[in-house]
Coordinates of C-alpha atoms in Angstrom, one line a residue:
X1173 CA -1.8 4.1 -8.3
X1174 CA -1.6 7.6 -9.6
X1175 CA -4.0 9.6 -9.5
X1176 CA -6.0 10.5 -13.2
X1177 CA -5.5 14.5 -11.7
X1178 CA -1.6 14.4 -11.8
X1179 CA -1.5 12.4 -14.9
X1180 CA -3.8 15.2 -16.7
X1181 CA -2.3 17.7 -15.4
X1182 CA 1.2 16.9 -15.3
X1183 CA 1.6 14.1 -18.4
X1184 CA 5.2 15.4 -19.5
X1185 CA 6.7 15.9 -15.8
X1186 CA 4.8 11.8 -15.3
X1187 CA 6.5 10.7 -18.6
X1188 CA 9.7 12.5 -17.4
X1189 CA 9.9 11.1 -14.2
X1190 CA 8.8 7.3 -15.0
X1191 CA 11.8 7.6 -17.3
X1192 CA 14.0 7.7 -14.3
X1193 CA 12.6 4.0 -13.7
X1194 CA 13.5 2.8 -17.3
X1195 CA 9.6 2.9 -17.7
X1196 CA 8.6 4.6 -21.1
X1197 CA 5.0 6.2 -20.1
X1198 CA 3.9 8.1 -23.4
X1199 CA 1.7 6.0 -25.0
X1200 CA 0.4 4.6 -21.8
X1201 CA 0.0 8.5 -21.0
X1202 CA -2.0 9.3 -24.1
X1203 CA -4.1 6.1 -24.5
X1204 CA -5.1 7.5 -20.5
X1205 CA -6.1 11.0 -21.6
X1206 CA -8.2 9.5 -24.8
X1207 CA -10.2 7.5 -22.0
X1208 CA -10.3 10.2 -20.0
X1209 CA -12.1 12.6 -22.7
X1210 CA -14.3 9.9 -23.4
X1211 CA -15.2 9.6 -19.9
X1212 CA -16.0 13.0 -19.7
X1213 CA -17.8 13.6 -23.2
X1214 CA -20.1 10.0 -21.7
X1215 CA -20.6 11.6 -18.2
X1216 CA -21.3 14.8 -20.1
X1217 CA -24.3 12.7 -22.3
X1218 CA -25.6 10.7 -19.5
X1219 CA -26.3 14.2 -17.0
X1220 CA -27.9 15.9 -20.0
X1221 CA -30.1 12.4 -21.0
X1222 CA -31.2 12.4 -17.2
X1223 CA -31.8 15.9 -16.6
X1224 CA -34.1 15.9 -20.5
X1225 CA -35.9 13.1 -18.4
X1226 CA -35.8 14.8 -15.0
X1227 CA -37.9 17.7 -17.2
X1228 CA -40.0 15.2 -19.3
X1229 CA -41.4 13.1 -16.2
X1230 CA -42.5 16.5 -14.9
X1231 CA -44.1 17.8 -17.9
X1232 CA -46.3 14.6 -17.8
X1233 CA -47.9 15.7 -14.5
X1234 CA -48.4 19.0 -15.8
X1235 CA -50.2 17.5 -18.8
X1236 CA -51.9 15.3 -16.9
X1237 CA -53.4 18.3 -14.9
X1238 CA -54.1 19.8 -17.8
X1239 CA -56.5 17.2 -19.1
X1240 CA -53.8 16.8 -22.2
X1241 CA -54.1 12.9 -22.3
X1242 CA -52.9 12.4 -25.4
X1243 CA -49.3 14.8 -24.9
X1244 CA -49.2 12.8 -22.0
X1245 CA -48.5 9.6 -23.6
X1246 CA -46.3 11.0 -25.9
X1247 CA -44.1 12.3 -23.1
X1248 CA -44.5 8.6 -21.2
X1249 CA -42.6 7.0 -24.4
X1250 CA -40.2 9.6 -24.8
X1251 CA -39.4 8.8 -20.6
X1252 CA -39.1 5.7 -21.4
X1253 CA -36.5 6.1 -24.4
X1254 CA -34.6 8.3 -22.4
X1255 CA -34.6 5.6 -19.4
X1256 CA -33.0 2.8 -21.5
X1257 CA -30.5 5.7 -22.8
X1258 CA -29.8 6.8 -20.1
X1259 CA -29.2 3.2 -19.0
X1260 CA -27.0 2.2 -21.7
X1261 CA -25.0 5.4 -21.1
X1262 CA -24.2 4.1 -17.4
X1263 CA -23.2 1.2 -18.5
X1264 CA -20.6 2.1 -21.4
X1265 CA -19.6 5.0 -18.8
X1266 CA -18.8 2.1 -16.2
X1267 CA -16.9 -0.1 -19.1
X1268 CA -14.7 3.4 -19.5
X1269 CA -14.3 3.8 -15.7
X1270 CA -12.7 0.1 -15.7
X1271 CA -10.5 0.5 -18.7
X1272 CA -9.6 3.5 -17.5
X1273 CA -8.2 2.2 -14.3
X1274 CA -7.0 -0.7 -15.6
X1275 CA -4.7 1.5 -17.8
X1276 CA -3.7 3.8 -15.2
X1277 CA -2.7 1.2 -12.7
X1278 CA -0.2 -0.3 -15.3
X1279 CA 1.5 3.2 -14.6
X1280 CA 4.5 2.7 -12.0
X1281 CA 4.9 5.1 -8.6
X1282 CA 6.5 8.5 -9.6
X1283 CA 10.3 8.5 -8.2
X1284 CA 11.5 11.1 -6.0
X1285 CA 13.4 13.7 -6.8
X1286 CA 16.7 11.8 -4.9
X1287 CA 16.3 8.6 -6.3
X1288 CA 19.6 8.4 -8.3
X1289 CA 19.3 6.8 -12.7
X1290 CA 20.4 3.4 -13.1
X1291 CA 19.3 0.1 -14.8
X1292 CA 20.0 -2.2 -11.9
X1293 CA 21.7 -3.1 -8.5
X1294 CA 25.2 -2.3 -9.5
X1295 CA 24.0 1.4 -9.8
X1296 CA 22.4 1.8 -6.5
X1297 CA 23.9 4.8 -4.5
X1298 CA 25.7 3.4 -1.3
X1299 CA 24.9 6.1 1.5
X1300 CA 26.2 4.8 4.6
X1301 CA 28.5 1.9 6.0
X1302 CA 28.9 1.0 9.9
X1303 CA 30.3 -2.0 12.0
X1304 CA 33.5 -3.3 11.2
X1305 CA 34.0 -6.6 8.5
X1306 CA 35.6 -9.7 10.5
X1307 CA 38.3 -11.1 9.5
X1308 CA 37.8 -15.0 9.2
X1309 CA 40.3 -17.3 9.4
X1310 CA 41.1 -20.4 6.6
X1311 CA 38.5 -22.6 8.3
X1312 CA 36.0 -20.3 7.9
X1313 CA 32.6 -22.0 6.9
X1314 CA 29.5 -21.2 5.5
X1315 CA 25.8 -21.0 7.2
X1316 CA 24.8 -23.9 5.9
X1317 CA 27.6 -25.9 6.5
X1318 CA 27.6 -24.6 10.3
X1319 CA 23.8 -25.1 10.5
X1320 CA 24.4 -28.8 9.6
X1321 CA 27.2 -29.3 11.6
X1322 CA 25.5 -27.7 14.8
X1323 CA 22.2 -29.8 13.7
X1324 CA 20.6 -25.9 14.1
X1325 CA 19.2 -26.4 10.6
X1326 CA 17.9 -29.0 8.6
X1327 CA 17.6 -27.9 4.9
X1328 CA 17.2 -31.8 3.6
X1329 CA 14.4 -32.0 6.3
X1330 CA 12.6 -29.0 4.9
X1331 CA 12.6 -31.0 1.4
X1332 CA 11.3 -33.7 2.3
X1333 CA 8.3 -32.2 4.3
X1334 CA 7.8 -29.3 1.7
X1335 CA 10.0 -28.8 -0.8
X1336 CA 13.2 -26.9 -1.8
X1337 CA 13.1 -22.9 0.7
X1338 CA 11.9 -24.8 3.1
X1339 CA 13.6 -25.3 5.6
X1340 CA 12.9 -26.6 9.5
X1341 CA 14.5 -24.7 12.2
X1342 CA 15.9 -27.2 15.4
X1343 CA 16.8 -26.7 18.9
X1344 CA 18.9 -23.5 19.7
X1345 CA 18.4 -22.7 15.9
X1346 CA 14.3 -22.5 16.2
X1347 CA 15.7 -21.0 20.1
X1348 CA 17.5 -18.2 17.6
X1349 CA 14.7 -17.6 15.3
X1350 CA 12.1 -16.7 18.3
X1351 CA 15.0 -14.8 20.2
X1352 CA 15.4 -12.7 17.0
X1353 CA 11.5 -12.0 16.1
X1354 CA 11.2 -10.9 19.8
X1355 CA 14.1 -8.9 19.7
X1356 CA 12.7 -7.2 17.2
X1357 CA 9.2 -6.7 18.1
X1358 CA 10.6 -5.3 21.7
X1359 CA 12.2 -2.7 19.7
X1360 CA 9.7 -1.6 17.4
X1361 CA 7.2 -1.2 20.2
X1362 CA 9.2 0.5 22.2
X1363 CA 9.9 3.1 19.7
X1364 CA 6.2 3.6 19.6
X1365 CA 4.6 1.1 16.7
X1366 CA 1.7 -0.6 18.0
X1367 CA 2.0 -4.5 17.8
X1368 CA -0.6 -6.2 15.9
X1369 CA -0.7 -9.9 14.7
X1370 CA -3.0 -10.2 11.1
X1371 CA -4.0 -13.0 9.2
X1372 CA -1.3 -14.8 6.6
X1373 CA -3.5 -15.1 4.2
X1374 CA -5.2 -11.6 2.2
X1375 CA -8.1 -11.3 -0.7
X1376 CA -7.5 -10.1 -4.1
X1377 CA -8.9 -6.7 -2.8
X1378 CA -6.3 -6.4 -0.3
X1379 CA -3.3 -7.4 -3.1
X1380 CA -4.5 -4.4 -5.3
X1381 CA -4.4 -2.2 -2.1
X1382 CA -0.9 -2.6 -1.4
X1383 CA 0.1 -3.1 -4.9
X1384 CA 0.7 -6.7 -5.1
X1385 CA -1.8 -7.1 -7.9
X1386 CA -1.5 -6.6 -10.8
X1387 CA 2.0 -7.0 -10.9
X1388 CA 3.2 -10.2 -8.6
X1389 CA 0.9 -12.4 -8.8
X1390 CA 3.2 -15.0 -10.1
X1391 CA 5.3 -14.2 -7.1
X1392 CA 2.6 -14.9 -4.6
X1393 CA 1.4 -18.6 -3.3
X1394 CA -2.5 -18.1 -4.3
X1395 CA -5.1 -20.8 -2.8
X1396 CA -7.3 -20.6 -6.1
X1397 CA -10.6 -22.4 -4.1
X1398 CA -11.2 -19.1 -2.1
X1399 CA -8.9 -17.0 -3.9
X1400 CA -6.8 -15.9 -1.0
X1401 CA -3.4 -15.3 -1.4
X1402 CA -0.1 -15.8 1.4
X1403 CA 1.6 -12.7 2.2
X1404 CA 4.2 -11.7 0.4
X1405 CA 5.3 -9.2 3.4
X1406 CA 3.0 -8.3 6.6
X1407 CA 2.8 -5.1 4.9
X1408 CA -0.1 -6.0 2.7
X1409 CA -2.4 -7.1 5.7
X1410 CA -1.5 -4.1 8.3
X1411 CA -1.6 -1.1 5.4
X1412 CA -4.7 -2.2 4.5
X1413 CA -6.2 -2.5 8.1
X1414 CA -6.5 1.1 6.7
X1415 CA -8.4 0.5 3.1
X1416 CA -11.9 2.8 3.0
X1417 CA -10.6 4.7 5.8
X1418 CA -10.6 8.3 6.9
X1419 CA -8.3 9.4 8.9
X1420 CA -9.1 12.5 11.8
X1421 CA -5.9 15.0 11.8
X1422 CA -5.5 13.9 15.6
X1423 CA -5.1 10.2 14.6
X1424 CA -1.3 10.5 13.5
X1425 CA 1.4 9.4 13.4
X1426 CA 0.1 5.7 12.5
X1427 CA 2.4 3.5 13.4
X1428 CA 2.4 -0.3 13.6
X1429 CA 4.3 -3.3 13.8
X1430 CA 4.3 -7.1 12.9
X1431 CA 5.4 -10.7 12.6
X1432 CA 4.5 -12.9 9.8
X1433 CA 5.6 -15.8 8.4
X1434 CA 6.6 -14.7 4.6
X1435 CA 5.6 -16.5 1.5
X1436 CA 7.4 -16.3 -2.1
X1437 CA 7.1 -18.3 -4.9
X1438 CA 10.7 -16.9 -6.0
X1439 CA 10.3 -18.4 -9.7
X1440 CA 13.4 -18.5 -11.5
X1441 CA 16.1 -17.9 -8.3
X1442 CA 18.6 -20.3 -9.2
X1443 CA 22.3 -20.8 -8.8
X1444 CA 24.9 -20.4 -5.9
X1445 CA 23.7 -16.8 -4.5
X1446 CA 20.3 -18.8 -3.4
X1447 CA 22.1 -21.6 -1.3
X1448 CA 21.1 -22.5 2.0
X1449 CA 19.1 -19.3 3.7
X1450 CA 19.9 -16.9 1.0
X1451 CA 16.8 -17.3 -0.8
X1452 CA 13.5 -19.0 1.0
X1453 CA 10.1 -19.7 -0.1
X1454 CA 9.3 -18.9 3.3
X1455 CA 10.4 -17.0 6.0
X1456 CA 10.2 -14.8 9.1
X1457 CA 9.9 -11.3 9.2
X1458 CA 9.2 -8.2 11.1
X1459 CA 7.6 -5.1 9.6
X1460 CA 7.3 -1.3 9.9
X1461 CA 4.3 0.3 8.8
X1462 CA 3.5 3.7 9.4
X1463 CA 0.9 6.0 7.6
X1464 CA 1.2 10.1 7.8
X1465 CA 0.7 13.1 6.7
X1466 CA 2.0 14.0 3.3
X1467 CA 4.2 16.8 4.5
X1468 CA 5.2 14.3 7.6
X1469 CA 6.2 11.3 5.5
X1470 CA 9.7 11.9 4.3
X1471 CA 10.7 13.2 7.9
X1472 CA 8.8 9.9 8.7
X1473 CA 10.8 7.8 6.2
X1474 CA 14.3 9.4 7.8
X1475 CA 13.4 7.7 11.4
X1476 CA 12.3 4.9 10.1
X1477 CA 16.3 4.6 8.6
X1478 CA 17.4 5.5 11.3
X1479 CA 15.2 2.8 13.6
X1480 CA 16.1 -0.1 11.1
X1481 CA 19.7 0.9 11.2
X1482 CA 20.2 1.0 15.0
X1483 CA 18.9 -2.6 15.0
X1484 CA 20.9 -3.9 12.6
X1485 CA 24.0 -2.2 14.6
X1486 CA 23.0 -3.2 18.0
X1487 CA 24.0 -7.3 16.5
X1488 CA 27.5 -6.6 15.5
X1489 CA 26.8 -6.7 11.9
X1490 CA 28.2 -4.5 9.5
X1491 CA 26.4 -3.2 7.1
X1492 CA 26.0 -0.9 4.5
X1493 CA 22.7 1.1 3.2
X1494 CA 21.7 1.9 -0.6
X1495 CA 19.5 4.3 -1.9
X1496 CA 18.0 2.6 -4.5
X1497 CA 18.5 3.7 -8.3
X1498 CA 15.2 4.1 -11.0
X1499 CA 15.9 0.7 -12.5
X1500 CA 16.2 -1.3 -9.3
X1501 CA 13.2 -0.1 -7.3
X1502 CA 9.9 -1.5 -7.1
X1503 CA 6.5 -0.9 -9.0
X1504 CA 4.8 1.0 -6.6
X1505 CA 7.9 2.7 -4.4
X1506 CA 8.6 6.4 -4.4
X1507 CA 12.2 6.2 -3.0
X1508 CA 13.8 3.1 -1.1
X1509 CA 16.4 2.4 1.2
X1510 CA 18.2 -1.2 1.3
X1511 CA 20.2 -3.0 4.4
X1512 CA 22.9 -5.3 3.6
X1513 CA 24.6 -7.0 5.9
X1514 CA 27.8 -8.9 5.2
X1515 CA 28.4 -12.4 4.5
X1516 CA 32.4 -12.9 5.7
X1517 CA 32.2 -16.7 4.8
X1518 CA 30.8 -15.8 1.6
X1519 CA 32.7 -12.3 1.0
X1520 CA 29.0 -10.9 -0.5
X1521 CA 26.4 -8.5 0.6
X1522 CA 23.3 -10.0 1.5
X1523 CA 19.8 -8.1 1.8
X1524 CA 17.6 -7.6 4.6
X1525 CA 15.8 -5.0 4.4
X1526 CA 14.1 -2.1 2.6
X1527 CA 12.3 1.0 3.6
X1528 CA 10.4 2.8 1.6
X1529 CA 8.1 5.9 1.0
X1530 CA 5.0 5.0 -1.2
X1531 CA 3.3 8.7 -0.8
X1532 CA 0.1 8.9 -2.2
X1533 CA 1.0 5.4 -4.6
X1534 CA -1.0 2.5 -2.2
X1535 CA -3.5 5.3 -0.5
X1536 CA -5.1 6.2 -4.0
X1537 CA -5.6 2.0 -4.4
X1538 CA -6.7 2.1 -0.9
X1539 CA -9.0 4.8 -0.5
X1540 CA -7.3 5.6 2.6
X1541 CA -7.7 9.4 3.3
X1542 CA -7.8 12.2 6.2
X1543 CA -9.2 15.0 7.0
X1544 CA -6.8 18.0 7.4
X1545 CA -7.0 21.0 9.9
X1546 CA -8.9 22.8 7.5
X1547 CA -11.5 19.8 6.8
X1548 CA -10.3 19.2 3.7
X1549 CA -10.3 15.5 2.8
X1550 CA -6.6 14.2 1.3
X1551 CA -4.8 11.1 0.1
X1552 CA -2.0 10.1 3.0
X1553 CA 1.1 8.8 2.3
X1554 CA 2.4 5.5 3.7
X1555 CA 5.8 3.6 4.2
X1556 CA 7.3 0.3 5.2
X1557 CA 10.1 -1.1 6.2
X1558 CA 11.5 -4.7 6.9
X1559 CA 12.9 -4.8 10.6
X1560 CA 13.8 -7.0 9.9
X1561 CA 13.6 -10.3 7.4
X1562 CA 15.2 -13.1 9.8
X1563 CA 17.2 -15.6 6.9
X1564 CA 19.7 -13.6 6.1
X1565 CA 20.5 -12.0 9.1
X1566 CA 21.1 -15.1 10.9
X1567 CA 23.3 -16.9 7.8
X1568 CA 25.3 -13.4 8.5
X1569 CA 25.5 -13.9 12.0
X1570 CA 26.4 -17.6 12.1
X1571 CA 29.3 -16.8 10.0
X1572 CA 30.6 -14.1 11.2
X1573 CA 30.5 -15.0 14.8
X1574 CA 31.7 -18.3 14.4
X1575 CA 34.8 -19.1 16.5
X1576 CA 36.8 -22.5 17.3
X1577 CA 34.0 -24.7 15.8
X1578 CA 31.3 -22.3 18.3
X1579 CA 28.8 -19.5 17.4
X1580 CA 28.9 -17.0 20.0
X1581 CA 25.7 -14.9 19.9
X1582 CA 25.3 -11.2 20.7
X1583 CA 24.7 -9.7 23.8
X1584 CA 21.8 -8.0 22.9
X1585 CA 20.2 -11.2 22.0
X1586 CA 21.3 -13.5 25.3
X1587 CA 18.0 -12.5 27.1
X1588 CA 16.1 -14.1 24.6
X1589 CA 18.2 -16.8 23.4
X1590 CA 18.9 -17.9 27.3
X1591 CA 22.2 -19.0 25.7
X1592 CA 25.5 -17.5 24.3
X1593 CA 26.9 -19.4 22.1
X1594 CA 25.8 -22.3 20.0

């Protein structure tokens, strides 16, 4: 979230920039700095009420010395008045602190300065292109029709075990899927992330760290009993392997990596562009996470880019990457960076990845700070970035590697497939 200093500080440049994201802030932005002049005028009432009984409590000794009994006793009740003030003060100062931060997270991550105005996807700022389209001949066929023909992947299988974006992965097609996570794992670690494996499942504290909550809640699978929820991404459990942490100056770069198996509700995704694995309910994927310095980050962000994009180049695919516009970016993103690969059977670009730079946005939520060379202790900034989300980068490569009724594989991926072609 943003932090109640910038929003004080700075309301017009907040209310200009949040504008950039469609998001009108200035009533938000005012109802925030009401709350936050009654927070101070309460925190204000409560020191003075404790320091008049600080002073009382002592006077009673002093009376009490004295032999005054009786202005002793008069000062005992006025403690005491002061005591449930002063309690009654804490506790409409803590029912401000919550309102307070339950307005400001409803406030969305300040844009960058590059993130281009827009209302949506079609306005997103195409940055880069690389690899070369296929050309396809007549018989070309869809991923799912291929997956069904190879018997690689069994959608109808998936439906009956689970339901609909669910779908079970079979012989040289699970082969592909573990080829592919492994792939990408060897990559990420040997550009220096550190592999860790978390749990699928995250508390409530752990959505509001990362942003999750409140905000997709209707987008995550939530087991009400405990009140865990399934990861949306592996960035929620790794970024917040750092919540209530601080950070040495020595300790960075942070970098980490990770598989998970993915888990979205995807409520209302209907129609053709969610056929087959275009749109899952779950799914693989490998993650980025890196936390840094704030001065580090967008350096940080530009190898991460870079990283993502090398992978996606190494398979053959082309691909094209978008900085996002204002209207299409998430809730809590400062700038973001989409892969798409394309689709030659289905002549569309599909998505599979996004990197993004959250600055200071998840650290305030998270309490994750650092002590700079000077001491000083200060928010971090951290990023993520899909490397990459498996569905739609093997629907891509299925079609446009398909030749004479086979699927011939890439090279880089025939040590870990053991096999090239399906």
């Amino acid at each position: 979230m943003l932090t109640l200093k910038v929003i004080r500080e700075n309301p017009e440049f907040v209310i200009e920039r949040l504008a950039v994201k469609n998001f009108d802030a200035k009533k938000l932005v005012a109802e925030i700095a009401v709350l936050d002049d009654d927070r101070k005028a309460l925190q204000n009432k409560l020191d003075n009420c404790l320091a008049l009984q600080k002073q009382k409590a002592n006077a009673i000794g002093a009376a009490m010395k004295a032999g005054n009994k009786a202005e002793a006793e008069a000062l005992k009740v006025e403690v005491a008045a002061l005591k449930a003030e002063s309690v009654l003060l804490q506790e409409e100062s803590e029912i401000n602190a919550k309102e307070l931060q339950n307005m400001v997270v409803l406030l969305p991550n300040l844009p960058y300065k590059l993130v281009p105005e827009g209302k949506g996807a079609e306005d997103n700022l195409v940055v880069k292109m690389g690899n070369t389209i296929p050309e396809l001949g007549p018989n070309a066929q869809a991923h799912w029709d291929l997956a069904k023909k190879l018997d690689i992947i069994d959608f109808d299988l998936g439906v009956k075990i689970t339901g609909a974006g669910f779908p079970v992965y079979k012989g040289k097609g699970a082969r592909l899927q573990r080829a592919l996570i492994n792939f990408f794992l060897d990559r990420n670690t040997a550009a220096g992330y550190l592999e860790v494996e978390p749990p699928v499942m995250v508390n409530e504290a752990s959505g509001f760290g990362t942003g999750q909550i409140p905000d997709k809640e209707g987008q995550m699978y939530h087991a009400t009993a405990d009140n865990f929820y399934m990861v949306p991404t592996a960035e929620v459990p790794v970024t917040n392997i750092f919540r209530d942490v601080i950070l040495a100056d020595k300790d960075f770069p942070v970098k980490m990596t990770a598989y998970t198996p993915c888990f979205r509700r995807e409520a209302g995704s209907y129609g053709k562009d969610v056929r087959g694995l275009n749109r899952l309910h779950q799914f693989d994927k490998v993650e980025i996470v890196r936390v840094e310095r704030p001065e580090d980050s967008y350096a940080a962000l530009d190898e991460m880019v870079a990283h993502v994009e090398s992978l996606v180049k190494d398979l053959g695919l082309p691909y094209r990457i978008l900085r996002l516009c204002g209207g299409d970016m998430s809730f809590t993103s400062a700038i973001t960076y989409d892969f798409e690969v394309y689709s030659a059977a289905q002549g569309r670009w599909l998505e599979i990845s996004s990197v993004s730079n959250f600055e200071s946005y998840q650290a305030n939520r998270l309490k994750l700070r650092y002590k700079d060379a000077d001491g000083k202790t200060q928010l971090a900034h951290t990023l993520n970035g899909s490397s990459l989300a498996l569905p739609r980068v093997v629907a891509a490569l299925l079609e446009n590697n398909q030749k004479d009724g086979r699927i011939v594989i890439p090279e880089v991926l025939r040590p870990y497939t053991g096999f090239d072609e399906i």
